[in-house]
Tab-separated table of C-alpha atoms and ligand atoms in Angstrom:
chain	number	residue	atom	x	y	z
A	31	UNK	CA	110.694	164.494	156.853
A	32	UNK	CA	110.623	164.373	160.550
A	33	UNK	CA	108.345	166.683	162.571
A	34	UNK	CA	111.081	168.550	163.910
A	35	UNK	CA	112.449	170.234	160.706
A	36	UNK	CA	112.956	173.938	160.745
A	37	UNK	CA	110.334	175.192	158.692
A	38	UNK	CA	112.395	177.130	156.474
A	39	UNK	CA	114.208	173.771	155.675
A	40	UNK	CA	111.233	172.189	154.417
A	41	UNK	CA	110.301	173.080	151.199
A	42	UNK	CA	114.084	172.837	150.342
A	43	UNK	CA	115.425	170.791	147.559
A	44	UNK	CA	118.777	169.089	148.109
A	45	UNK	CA	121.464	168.745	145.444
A	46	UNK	CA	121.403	165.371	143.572
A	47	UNK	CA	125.328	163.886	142.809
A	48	UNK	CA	125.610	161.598	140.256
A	49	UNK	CA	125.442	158.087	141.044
A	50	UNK	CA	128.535	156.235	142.810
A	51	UNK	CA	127.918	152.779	142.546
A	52	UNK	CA	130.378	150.641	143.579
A	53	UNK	CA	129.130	147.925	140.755
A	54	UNK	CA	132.702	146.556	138.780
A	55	UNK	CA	132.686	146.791	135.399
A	56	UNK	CA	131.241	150.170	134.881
A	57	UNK	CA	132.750	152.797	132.964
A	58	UNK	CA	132.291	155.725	135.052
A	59	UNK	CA	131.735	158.834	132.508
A	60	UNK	CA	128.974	160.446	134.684
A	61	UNK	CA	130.801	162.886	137.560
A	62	UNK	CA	133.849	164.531	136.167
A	63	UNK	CA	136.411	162.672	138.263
A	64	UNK	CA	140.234	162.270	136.702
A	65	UNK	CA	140.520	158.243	134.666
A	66	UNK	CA	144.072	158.049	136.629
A	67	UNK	CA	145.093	157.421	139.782
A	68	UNK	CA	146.233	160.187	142.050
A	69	UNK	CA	149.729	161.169	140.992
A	70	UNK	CA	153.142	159.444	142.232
A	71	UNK	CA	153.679	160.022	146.163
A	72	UNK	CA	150.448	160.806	147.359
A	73	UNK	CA	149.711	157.595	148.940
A	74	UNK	CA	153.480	157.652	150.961
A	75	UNK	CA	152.656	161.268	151.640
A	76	UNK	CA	149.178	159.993	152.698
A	77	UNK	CA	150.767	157.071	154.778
A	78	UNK	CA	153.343	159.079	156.424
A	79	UNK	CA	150.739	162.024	157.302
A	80	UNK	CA	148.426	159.239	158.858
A	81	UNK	CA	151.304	158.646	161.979
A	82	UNK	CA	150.801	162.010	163.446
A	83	UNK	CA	146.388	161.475	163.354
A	84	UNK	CA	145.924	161.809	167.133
A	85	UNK	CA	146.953	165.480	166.444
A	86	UNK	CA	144.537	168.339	165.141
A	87	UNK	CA	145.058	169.007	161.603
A	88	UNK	CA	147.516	172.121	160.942
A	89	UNK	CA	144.870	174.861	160.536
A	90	UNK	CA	146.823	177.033	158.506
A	91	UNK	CA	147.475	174.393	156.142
A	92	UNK	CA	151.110	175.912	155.939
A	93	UNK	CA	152.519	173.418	153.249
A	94	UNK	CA	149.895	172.895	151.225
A	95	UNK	CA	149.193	177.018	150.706
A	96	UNK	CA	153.033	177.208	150.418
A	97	UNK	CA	153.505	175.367	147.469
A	98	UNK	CA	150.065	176.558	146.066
A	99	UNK	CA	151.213	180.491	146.389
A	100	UNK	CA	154.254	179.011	144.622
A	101	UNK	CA	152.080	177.258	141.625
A	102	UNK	CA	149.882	179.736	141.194
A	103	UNK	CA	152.669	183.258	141.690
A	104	UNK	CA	150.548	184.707	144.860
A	105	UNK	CA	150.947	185.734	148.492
A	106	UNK	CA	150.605	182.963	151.221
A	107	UNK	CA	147.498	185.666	152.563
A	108	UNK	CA	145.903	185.279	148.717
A	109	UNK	CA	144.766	181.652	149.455
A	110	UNK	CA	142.501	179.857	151.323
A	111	UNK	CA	141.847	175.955	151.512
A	112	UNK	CA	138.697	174.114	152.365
A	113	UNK	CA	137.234	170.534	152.237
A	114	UNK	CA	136.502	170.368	148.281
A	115	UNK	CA	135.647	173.679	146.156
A	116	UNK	CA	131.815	172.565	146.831
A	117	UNK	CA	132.779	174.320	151.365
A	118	UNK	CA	134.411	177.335	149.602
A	119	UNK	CA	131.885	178.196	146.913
A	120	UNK	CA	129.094	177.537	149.869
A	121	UNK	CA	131.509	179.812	152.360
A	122	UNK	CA	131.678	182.598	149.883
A	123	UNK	CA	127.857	182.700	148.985
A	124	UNK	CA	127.381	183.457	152.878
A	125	UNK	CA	130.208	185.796	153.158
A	126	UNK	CA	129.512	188.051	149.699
A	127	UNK	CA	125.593	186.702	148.979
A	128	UNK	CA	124.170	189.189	150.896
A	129	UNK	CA	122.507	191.346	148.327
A	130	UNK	CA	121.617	188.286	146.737
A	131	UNK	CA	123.555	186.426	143.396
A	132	UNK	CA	123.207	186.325	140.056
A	133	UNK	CA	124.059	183.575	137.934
A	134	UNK	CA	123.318	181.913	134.537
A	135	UNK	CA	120.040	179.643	134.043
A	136	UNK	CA	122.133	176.682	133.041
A	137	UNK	CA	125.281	176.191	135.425
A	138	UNK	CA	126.621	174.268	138.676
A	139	UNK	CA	123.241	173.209	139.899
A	140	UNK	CA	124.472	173.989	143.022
A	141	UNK	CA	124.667	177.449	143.338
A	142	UNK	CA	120.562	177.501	143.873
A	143	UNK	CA	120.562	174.835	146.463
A	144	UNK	CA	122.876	176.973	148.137
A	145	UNK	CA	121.432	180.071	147.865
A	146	UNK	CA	117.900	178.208	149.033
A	147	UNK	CA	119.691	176.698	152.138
A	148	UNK	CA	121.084	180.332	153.183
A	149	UNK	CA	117.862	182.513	152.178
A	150	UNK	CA	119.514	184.306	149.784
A	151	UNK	CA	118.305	185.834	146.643
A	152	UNK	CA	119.294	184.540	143.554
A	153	UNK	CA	118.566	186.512	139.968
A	154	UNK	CA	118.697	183.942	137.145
A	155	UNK	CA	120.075	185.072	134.078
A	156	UNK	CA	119.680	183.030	130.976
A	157	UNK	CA	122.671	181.778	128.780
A	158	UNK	CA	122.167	183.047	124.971
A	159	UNK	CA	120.516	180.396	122.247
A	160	UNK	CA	124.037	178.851	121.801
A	161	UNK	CA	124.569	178.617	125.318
A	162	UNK	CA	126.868	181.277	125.714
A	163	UNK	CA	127.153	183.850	129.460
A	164	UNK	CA	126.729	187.119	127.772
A	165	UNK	CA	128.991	189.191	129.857
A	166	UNK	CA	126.749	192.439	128.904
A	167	UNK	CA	123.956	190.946	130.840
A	168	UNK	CA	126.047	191.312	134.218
A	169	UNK	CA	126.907	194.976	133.536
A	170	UNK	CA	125.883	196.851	136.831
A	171	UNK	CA	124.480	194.152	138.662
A	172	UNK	CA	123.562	194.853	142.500
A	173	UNK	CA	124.684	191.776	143.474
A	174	UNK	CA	127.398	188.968	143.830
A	175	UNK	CA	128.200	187.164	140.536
A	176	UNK	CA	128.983	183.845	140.006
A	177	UNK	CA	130.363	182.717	137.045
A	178	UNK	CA	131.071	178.992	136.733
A	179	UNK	CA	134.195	178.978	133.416
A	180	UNK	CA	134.210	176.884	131.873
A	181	UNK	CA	130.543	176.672	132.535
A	182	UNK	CA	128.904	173.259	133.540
A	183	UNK	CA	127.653	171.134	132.064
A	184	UNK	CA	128.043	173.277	129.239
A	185	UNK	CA	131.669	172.945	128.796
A	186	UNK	CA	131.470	176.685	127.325
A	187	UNK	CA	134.574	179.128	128.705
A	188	UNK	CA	134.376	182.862	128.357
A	189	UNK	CA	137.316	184.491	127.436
A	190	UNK	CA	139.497	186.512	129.755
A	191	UNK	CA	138.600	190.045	128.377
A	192	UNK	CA	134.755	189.104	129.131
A	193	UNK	CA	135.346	188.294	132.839
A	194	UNK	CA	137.568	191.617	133.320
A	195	UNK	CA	134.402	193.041	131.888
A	196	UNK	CA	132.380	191.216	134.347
A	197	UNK	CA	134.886	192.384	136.720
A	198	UNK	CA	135.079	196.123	136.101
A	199	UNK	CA	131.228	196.649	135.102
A	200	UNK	CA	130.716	195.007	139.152
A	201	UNK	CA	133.035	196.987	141.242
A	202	UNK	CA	131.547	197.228	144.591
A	203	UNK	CA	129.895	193.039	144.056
A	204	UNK	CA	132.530	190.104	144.298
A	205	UNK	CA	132.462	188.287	141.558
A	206	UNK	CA	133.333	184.708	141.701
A	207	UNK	CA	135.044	182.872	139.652
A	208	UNK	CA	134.307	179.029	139.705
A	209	UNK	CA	137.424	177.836	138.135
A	210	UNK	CA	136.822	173.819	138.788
A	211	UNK	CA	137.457	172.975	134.596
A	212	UNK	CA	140.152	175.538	133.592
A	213	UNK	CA	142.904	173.234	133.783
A	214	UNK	CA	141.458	171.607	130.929
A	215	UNK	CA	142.092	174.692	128.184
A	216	UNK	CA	139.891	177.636	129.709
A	217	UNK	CA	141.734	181.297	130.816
A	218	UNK	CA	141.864	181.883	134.686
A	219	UNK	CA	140.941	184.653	135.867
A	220	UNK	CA	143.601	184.667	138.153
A	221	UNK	CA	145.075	186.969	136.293
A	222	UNK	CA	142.584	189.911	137.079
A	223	UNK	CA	143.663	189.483	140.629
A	224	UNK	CA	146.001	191.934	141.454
A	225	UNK	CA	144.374	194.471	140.039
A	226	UNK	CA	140.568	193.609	141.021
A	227	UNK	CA	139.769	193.557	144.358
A	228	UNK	CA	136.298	192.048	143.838
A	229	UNK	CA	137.711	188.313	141.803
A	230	UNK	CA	137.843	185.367	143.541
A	231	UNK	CA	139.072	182.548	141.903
A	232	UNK	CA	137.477	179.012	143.019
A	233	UNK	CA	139.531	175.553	142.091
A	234	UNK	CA	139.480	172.105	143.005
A	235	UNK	CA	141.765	169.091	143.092
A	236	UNK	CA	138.749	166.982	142.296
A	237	UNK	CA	138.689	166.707	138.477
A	238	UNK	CA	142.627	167.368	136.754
A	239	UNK	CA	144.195	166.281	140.155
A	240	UNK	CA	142.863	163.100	140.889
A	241	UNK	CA	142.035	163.479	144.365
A	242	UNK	CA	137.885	163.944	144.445
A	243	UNK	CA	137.540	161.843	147.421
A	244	UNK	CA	140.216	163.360	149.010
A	245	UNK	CA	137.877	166.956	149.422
A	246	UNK	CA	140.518	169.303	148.532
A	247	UNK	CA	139.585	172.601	147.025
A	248	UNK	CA	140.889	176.454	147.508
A	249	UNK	CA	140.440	179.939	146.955
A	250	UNK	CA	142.819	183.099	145.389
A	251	UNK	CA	141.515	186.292	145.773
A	252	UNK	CA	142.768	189.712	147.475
A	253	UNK	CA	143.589	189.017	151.024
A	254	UNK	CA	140.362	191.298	152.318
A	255	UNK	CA	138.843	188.730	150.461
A	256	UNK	CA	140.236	185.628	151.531
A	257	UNK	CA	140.257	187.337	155.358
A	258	UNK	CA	136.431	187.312	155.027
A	259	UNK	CA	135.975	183.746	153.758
A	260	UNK	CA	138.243	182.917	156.804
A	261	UNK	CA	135.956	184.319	159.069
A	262	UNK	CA	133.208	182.489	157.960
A	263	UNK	CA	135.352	179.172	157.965
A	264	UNK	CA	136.299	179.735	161.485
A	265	UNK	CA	132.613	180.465	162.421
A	266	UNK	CA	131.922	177.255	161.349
A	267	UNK	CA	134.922	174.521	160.618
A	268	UNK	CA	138.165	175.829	161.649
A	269	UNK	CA	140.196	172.026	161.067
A	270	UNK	CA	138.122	171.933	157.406
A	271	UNK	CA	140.577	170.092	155.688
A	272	UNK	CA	142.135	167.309	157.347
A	273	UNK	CA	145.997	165.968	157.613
A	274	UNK	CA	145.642	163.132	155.382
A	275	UNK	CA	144.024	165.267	152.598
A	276	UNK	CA	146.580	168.636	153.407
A	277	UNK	CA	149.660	166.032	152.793
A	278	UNK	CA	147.390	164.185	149.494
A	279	UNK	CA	147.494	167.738	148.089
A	280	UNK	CA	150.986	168.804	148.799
A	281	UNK	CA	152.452	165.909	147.420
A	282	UNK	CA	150.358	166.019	144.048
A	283	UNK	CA	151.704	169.897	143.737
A	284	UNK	CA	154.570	168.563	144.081
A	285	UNK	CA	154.398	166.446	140.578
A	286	UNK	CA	153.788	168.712	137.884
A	287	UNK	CA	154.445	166.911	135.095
A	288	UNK	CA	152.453	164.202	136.223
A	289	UNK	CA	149.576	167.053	136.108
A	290	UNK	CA	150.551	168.046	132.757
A	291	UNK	CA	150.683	164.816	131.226
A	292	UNK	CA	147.221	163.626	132.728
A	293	UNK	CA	145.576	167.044	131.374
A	294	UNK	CA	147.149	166.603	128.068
A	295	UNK	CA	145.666	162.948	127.477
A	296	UNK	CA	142.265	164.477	128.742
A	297	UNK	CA	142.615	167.336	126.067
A	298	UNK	CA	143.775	164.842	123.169
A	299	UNK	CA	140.764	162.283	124.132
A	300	UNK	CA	138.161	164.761	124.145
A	301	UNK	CA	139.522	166.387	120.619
A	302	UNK	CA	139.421	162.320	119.372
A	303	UNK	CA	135.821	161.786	121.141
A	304	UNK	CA	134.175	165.102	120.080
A	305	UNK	CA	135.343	163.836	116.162
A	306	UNK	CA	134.016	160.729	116.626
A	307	UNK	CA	130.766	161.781	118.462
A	308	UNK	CA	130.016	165.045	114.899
A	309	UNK	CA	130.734	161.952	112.538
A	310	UNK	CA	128.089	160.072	113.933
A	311	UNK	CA	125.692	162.553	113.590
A	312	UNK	CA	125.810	164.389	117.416
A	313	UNK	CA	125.576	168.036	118.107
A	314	UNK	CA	128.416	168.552	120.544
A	315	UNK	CA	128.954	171.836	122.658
A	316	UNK	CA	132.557	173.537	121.902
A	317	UNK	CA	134.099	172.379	125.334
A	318	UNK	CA	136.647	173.858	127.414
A	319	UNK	CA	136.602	171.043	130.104
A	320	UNK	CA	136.946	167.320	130.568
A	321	UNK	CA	133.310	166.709	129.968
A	322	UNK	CA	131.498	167.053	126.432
A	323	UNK	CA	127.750	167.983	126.154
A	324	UNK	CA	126.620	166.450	123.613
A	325	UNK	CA	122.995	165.866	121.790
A	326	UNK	CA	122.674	162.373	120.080
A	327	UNK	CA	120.566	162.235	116.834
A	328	UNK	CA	117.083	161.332	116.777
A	329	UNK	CA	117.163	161.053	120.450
A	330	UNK	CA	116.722	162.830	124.083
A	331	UNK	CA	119.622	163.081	126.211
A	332	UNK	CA	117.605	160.987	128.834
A	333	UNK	CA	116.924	158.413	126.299
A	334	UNK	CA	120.749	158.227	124.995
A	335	UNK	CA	121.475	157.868	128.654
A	336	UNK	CA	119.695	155.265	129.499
A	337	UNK	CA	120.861	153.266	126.965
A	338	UNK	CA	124.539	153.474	127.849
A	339	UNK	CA	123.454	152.407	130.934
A	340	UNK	CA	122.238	148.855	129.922
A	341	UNK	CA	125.526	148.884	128.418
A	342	UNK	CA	127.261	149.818	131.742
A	343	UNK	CA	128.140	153.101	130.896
A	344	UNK	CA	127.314	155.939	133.095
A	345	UNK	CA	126.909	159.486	131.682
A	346	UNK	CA	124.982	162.326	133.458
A	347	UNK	CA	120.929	163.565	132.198
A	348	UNK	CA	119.828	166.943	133.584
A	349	UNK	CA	116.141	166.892	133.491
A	350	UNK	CA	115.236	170.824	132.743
A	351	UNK	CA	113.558	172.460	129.778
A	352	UNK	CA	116.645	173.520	127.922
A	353	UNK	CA	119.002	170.576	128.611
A	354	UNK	CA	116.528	167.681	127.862
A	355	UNK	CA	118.691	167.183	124.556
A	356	UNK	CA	121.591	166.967	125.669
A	357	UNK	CA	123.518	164.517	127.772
A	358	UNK	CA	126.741	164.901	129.721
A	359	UNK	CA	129.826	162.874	128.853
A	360	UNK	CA	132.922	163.083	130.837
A	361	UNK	CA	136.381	162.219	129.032
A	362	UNK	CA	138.061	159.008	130.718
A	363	UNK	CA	140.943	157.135	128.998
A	364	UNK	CA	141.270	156.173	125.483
A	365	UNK	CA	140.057	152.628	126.315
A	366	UNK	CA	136.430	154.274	127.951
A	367	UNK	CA	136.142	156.802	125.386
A	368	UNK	CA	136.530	153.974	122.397
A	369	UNK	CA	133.856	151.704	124.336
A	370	UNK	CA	131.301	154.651	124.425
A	371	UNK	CA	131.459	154.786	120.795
A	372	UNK	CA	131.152	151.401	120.135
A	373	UNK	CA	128.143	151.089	122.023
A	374	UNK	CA	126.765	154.712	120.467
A	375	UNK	CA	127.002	152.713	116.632
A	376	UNK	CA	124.913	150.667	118.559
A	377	UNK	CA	122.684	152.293	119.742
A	378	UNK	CA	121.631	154.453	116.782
A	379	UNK	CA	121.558	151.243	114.429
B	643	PLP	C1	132.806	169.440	140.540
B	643	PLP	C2	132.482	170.885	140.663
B	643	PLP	C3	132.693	171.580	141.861
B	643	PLP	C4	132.976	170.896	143.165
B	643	PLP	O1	134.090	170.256	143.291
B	643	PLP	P1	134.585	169.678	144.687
B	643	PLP	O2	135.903	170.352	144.857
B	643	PLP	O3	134.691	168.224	144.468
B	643	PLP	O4	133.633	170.054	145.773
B	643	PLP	C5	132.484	172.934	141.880
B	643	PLP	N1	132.051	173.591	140.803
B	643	PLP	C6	131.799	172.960	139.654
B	643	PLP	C7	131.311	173.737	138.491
B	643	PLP	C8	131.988	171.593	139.558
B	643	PLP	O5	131.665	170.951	138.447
């Protein structure tokens, strides 16, 4: 820490990723990215995009936002596009945090870094013994909620009738609606939005469209809504997401079955890794997403986790009171999935 830090910077404490190392061999089951590669035609898209550089990025994003109103049945004016769901979430706690947030105990462990970083007030509210958001315990609630479903690194969804309840009980607080999993089997909540004028609905290309280090994400909401995250975006980053990534997105729209097939295998591995992780004893979290939390037993989630590693596998530990059991497992291909098993026999004989 230099001695020029604004003071109400200082006692603030970042957001930790999980590792990237760029060591070969590693299977990589530690940050939620997709197992496949970016879908057929990005990189021509990406190629073709990269002639025109010398020019500002097109900051209406008119393609990209074209073919997502088409995807997703909404207005062009219902959408908004930033540089990975992480800008958006982080625009829309300015624009709506104002009275503060609420949000559940164990979710994105992002949402209090944020809050921190813009001196805003956040009221924890715990998840139930079996991890579940209790949608009764947002009822009247003075401030914006955020609801990450499926939850992380739960994997837990709520159902749709629980987030129009969240919805209705909160009609004068957005509520958002941190969709980054629901490709994977959770309900959207997309479709409270023409008839709630307080949902946004939060999504990213970064885990069931292969494109994480491309920094795509985007928001669907009413268009007061999406006006207001706008105006924060252009008080800040106009030209937030750049031409290479706009045309990486379009073109992977533009592939749907290569988005269904990719979040079908995802589906089938983690049905075929959640049976193999119960019959070796493991307590595994019902999951909605293309991560399992799972608790190995006999053994701390930090312990299991370190373990994979000296068997080059990555998986993700979150160090906090109720989580210290459990350790985060994202679903890769068939191949990674069969190796983490292996090595689990191992490691509990
Ligand atoms: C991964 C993740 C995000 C962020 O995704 P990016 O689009 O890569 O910024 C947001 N919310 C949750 C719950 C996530 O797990």
């Amino acid at each position: 820490m230099s001695r020029f830090l604004s003071e109400r910077l200082q006692s603030l404490k970042a957001y930790v990723p999980g590792e990237q190392p760029k060591v070969r061999n590693l299977i990589k089951l530690n940050t939620n990215e997709s197992p496949f590669p970016p879908a057929p035609g990005v990189k021509e898209a990406v190629a073709a995009a990269a002639d025109s550089l010398q020019l500002y990025n097109d900051l209406a994003a008119a393609k990209l936002t074209r073919l997502l109103a088409e995807t997703y049945g909404l207005h062009e004016n219902q959408i908004t596009v930033s540089n990975g769901s992480d800008e958006i979430l982080a625009f829309a706690f300015q624009a709506f945090g104002g009275n503060g947030l609420a949000f559940p105990d164990i979710t994105y462990g992002f949402y209090p870094v944020w809050a921190a970083l813009f001196g805003l007030d956040a009221k924890i509210i715990p998840l139930d013994a079996d991890f579940n958001v209790n949608a009764a315990d947002y009822k009247g609630n003075d401030r914006c909620v955020v609801i990450a479903n499926p939850n992380a690194p739960t994997g837990k969804a709520l159902p749709l009738s629980a987030l129009r309840n969240i919805a209705e009980k909160n009609p004068d607080q957005a509520v958002i609606v941190d969709e980054a999993y629901v490709d994977f089997g959770g309900e959207s909540a997309l479709a409270l939005v023409p008839e709630f004028d307080n949902v946004l609905v939060v999504r990213t290309f970064s885990k069931s469209r292969q494109l994480a280090g491309g920094r795509l994400g985007f928001a669907m909401g009413n268009a007061a809504l999406i006006d207001d995250l706008n105006r924060v975006r252009f008080s800040f980053h106009p030209y937030n997401v750049n031409t290479l990534t706009q045309a990486a997105g379009a073109a992977a729209l533009e592939q749907p079955e290569y988005f269904e097939a990719c979040r079908q295998a995802i589906a089938e591995t983690r049905a075929w890794t959640v049976e193999q992780l119960k019959d070796l004893g493991f307590r595994v979290l019902d999951s909605k997403a293309n991560f399992v939390f799972a608790s190995a037993p006999g053994m701390g989630g930090g312990e299991y986790q370190k373990a994979l590693r000296e068997r080059n596998i990555l998986v993700r530990y979150f160090d906090l009171p109720r989580t210290r059991g459990f350790t985060r497992i994202s679903i890769g291909t068939k191949e990674q999935m069969a190796a983490l098993i292996q090595a689990t026999r191992e490691i509990l004989t």
